[in-house]
Amino acid sequence: GGVAGALVIAASAAAGISRVLPRWFVYAGYVVGVVCLGAVPAAKAGAPQTLLWFAWVLAAGVVALRRARVSGETGVRTALATS
């Protein structure tokens, strides 16, 4: 829970700075990260924060792929084309 929350907050901050993901999704990541961090004491009671983290990671991948497809740019193709 705690590591997953820290990972989501860090990934959201990086995505917000680089503008890879939409702003609304970055803010949702901050919320998910705080919830995961706050759920650490409740982990022994069976809180489903891991499922919330997994759903955010899966959604981040889908949003990033859809955003790259809509804008017509992919980092791999751009990097290969310029080298």
Coordinates of N, CA and C in Angstrom, one line a residue:
G1 N 0.8 -1.2 0.0 CA 0.0 0.0 0.0 C 0.8 1.3 0.0
G2 N 1.8 1.4 0.9 CA 2.6 2.6 1.0 C 3.5 2.8 -0.2
V3 N 4.1 1.8 -0.6 CA 5.0 1.9 -1.8 C 4.2 2.2 -3.0
A4 N 3.1 1.5 -3.2 CA 2.2 1.8 -4.3 C 1.7 3.2 -4.3
G5 N 1.3 3.7 -3.2 CA 0.9 5.1 -3.1 C 2.0 6.1 -3.5
A6 N 3.2 5.8 -3.0 CA 4.3 6.7 -3.3 C 4.6 6.6 -4.8
L7 N 4.5 5.4 -5.4 CA 4.8 5.2 -6.8 C 3.7 6.0 -7.6
V8 N 2.5 6.0 -7.3 CA 1.4 6.7 -8.0 C 1.6 8.2 -7.9
I9 N 2.0 8.7 -6.7 CA 2.2 10.1 -6.6 C 3.4 10.5 -7.4
A10 N 4.5 9.8 -7.4 CA 5.7 10.1 -8.2 C 5.4 10.0 -9.7
A11 N 4.7 9.0 -10.1 CA 4.3 8.9 -11.5 C 3.4 10.0 -12.0
S12 N 2.5 10.4 -11.1 CA 1.6 11.5 -11.4 C 2.3 12.8 -11.5
A13 N 3.3 13.0 -10.6 CA 4.1 14.3 -10.7 C 4.9 14.3 -12.0
A14 N 5.5 13.2 -12.3 CA 6.3 13.1 -13.6 C 5.4 13.3 -14.8
A15 N 4.2 12.7 -14.8 CA 3.3 12.9 -15.9 C 2.8 14.3 -16.0
G16 N 2.6 14.9 -14.8 CA 2.1 16.3 -14.8 C 3.2 17.3 -15.4
I17 N 4.4 17.0 -15.0 CA 5.5 17.9 -15.5 C 5.8 17.7 -17.0
S18 N 5.8 16.5 -17.4 CA 6.1 16.2 -18.8 C 4.8 16.3 -19.7
R19 N 3.7 16.4 -19.1 CA 2.4 16.5 -19.8 C 2.1 15.3 -20.7
V20 N 2.5 14.1 -20.2 CA 2.3 12.9 -21.0 C 0.8 12.4 -20.8
L21 N 0.3 12.7 -19.6 CA -1.1 12.3 -19.3 C -1.9 13.6 -19.1
P22 N -3.2 13.5 -19.3 CA -4.1 14.7 -19.1 C -4.1 15.1 -17.7
R23 N -4.3 16.4 -17.5 CA -4.3 17.0 -16.1 C -5.3 16.3 -15.2
W24 N -6.5 16.0 -15.7 CA -7.5 15.4 -14.8 C -7.0 14.0 -14.3
F25 N -6.2 13.3 -15.2 CA -5.7 12.0 -14.8 C -4.6 12.1 -13.8
V26 N -3.8 13.2 -13.9 CA -2.7 13.4 -12.9 C -3.3 13.7 -11.6
Y27 N -4.4 14.5 -11.5 CA -5.0 14.8 -10.2 C -5.7 13.6 -9.7
A28 N -6.2 12.7 -10.5 CA -6.8 11.5 -10.0 C -5.7 10.6 -9.5
G29 N -4.5 10.6 -10.0 CA -3.4 9.9 -9.5 C -3.0 10.4 -8.1
Y30 N -3.0 11.7 -7.9 CA -2.7 12.2 -6.6 C -3.7 11.7 -5.6
V31 N -5.0 11.6 -5.9 CA -6.0 11.1 -5.0 C -5.8 9.6 -4.7
V32 N -5.5 8.9 -5.8 CA -5.3 7.4 -5.6 C -4.0 7.2 -4.7
G33 N -3.0 8.0 -4.9 CA -1.8 7.9 -4.1 C -2.0 8.2 -2.7
V34 N -2.8 9.2 -2.4 CA -3.1 9.6 -1.0 C -3.9 8.5 -0.4
V35 N -4.9 8.0 -1.1 CA -5.7 6.9 -0.6 C -4.9 5.7 -0.3
C36 N -4.0 5.3 -1.2 CA -3.1 4.1 -0.9 C -2.3 4.4 0.3
L37 N -1.7 5.6 0.5 CA -0.9 5.9 1.6 C -1.7 5.8 2.9
G38 N -2.9 6.4 2.8 CA -3.8 6.4 4.0 C -4.4 5.1 4.4
A39 N -4.4 4.1 3.4 CA -4.9 2.8 3.7 C -3.9 1.9 4.3
V40 N -2.7 2.3 4.5 CA -1.6 1.4 5.1 C -2.1 0.9 6.5
P41 N -2.6 1.7 7.4 CA -3.0 1.2 8.6 C -4.2 0.2 8.5
A42 N -5.0 0.4 7.5 CA -6.2 -0.5 7.3 C -5.9 -1.7 6.5
A43 N -4.6 -1.9 6.1 CA -4.2 -3.1 5.2 C -4.5 -4.4 5.9
K44 N -4.3 -4.4 7.2 CA -4.5 -5.7 8.0 C -6.0 -6.0 8.0
A45 N -6.8 -5.0 7.8 CA -8.3 -5.3 7.8 C -8.8 -5.7 6.5
G46 N -7.9 -5.8 5.5 CA -8.2 -6.2 4.2 C -8.7 -5.1 3.2
A47 N -8.2 -3.9 3.4 CA -8.6 -2.8 2.5 C -8.1 -3.1 1.1
P48 N -8.9 -2.8 0.1 CA -8.5 -3.1 -1.3 C -7.7 -2.0 -2.0
Q49 N -6.7 -1.4 -1.3 CA -6.0 -0.4 -1.9 C -5.1 -0.9 -3.1
T50 N -4.7 -2.2 -3.0 CA -3.9 -2.7 -4.1 C -4.7 -2.8 -5.4
L51 N -5.9 -3.1 -5.3 CA -6.8 -3.1 -6.5 C -7.0 -1.7 -7.0
L52 N -7.1 -0.7 -6.2 CA -7.2 0.6 -6.6 C -5.9 1.1 -7.4
W53 N -4.7 0.7 -6.8 CA -3.5 1.0 -7.5 C -3.4 0.3 -8.8
F54 N -3.8 -1.0 -8.9 CA -3.7 -1.7 -10.2 C -4.6 -1.1 -11.2
A55 N -5.8 -0.7 -10.8 CA -6.7 0.0 -11.7 C -6.2 1.3 -12.2
W56 N -5.5 2.0 -11.4 CA -4.9 3.3 -11.8 C -3.8 3.0 -12.8
V57 N -2.9 2.0 -12.6 CA -1.8 1.7 -13.5 C -2.3 1.3 -14.8
L58 N -3.4 0.4 -14.8 CA -4.0 0.0 -16.0 C -4.6 1.1 -16.8
A59 N -5.3 2.0 -16.1 CA -5.9 3.1 -16.8 C -4.9 4.1 -17.3
A60 N -3.8 4.3 -16.6 CA -2.7 5.1 -17.1 C -2.1 4.6 -18.4
G61 N -2.0 3.3 -18.5 CA -1.5 2.8 -19.8 C -2.5 3.0 -20.9
V62 N -3.7 2.8 -20.6 CA -4.8 3.0 -21.7 C -4.8 4.5 -22.1
V63 N -4.8 5.4 -21.1 CA -4.9 6.8 -21.4 C -3.7 7.2 -22.2
A64 N -2.5 6.8 -21.8 CA -1.3 7.1 -22.5 C -1.3 6.6 -24.0
L65 N -1.7 5.4 -24.2 CA -1.7 4.8 -25.5 C -2.8 5.5 -26.4
R66 N -3.9 5.8 -25.8 CA -5.0 6.5 -26.6 C -4.5 7.9 -26.9
R67 N -3.9 8.6 -26.0 CA -3.4 9.9 -26.2 C -2.3 10.0 -27.3
A68 N -1.4 9.0 -27.3 CA -0.4 9.0 -28.3 C -1.0 8.7 -29.7
R69 N -2.0 7.8 -29.7 CA -2.7 7.5 -31.0 C -3.4 8.7 -31.6
V70 N -4.1 9.4 -30.7 CA -4.9 10.6 -31.1 C -4.0 11.7 -31.7
S71 N -2.9 11.9 -31.0 CA -2.0 13.0 -31.4 C -1.1 12.6 -32.5
G72 N -1.0 11.3 -32.8 CA -0.2 10.8 -33.9 C 1.3 10.8 -33.6
E73 N 1.6 10.8 -32.3 CA 3.0 10.8 -31.9 C 3.3 9.6 -31.0
T74 N 4.4 8.9 -31.2 CA 4.8 7.9 -30.2 C 6.3 8.1 -29.9
G75 N 6.6 8.0 -28.7 CA 8.0 8.3 -28.3 C 9.0 7.3 -29.0
V76 N 8.6 6.1 -29.2 CA 9.5 5.1 -29.8 C 9.8 5.5 -31.2
R77 N 8.8 5.7 -32.0 CA 8.9 6.1 -33.4 C 9.7 7.4 -33.5
T78 N 9.4 8.3 -32.7 CA 10.1 9.6 -32.8 C 11.6 9.4 -32.5
A79 N 11.9 8.7 -31.4 CA 13.3 8.5 -31.1 C 14.0 7.7 -32.1
L80 N 13.4 6.7 -32.7 CA 14.1 5.9 -33.8 C 14.2 6.7 -35.1
A81 N 13.3 7.6 -35.4 CA 13.3 8.4 -36.6 C 14.4 9.4 -36.5
T82 N 14.7 9.9 -35.3 CA 15.7 11.0 -35.2 C 17.1 10.5 -35.0
S83 N 17.3 9.2 -34.8 CA 18.6 8.7 -34.6 C 19.2 8.2 -35.9

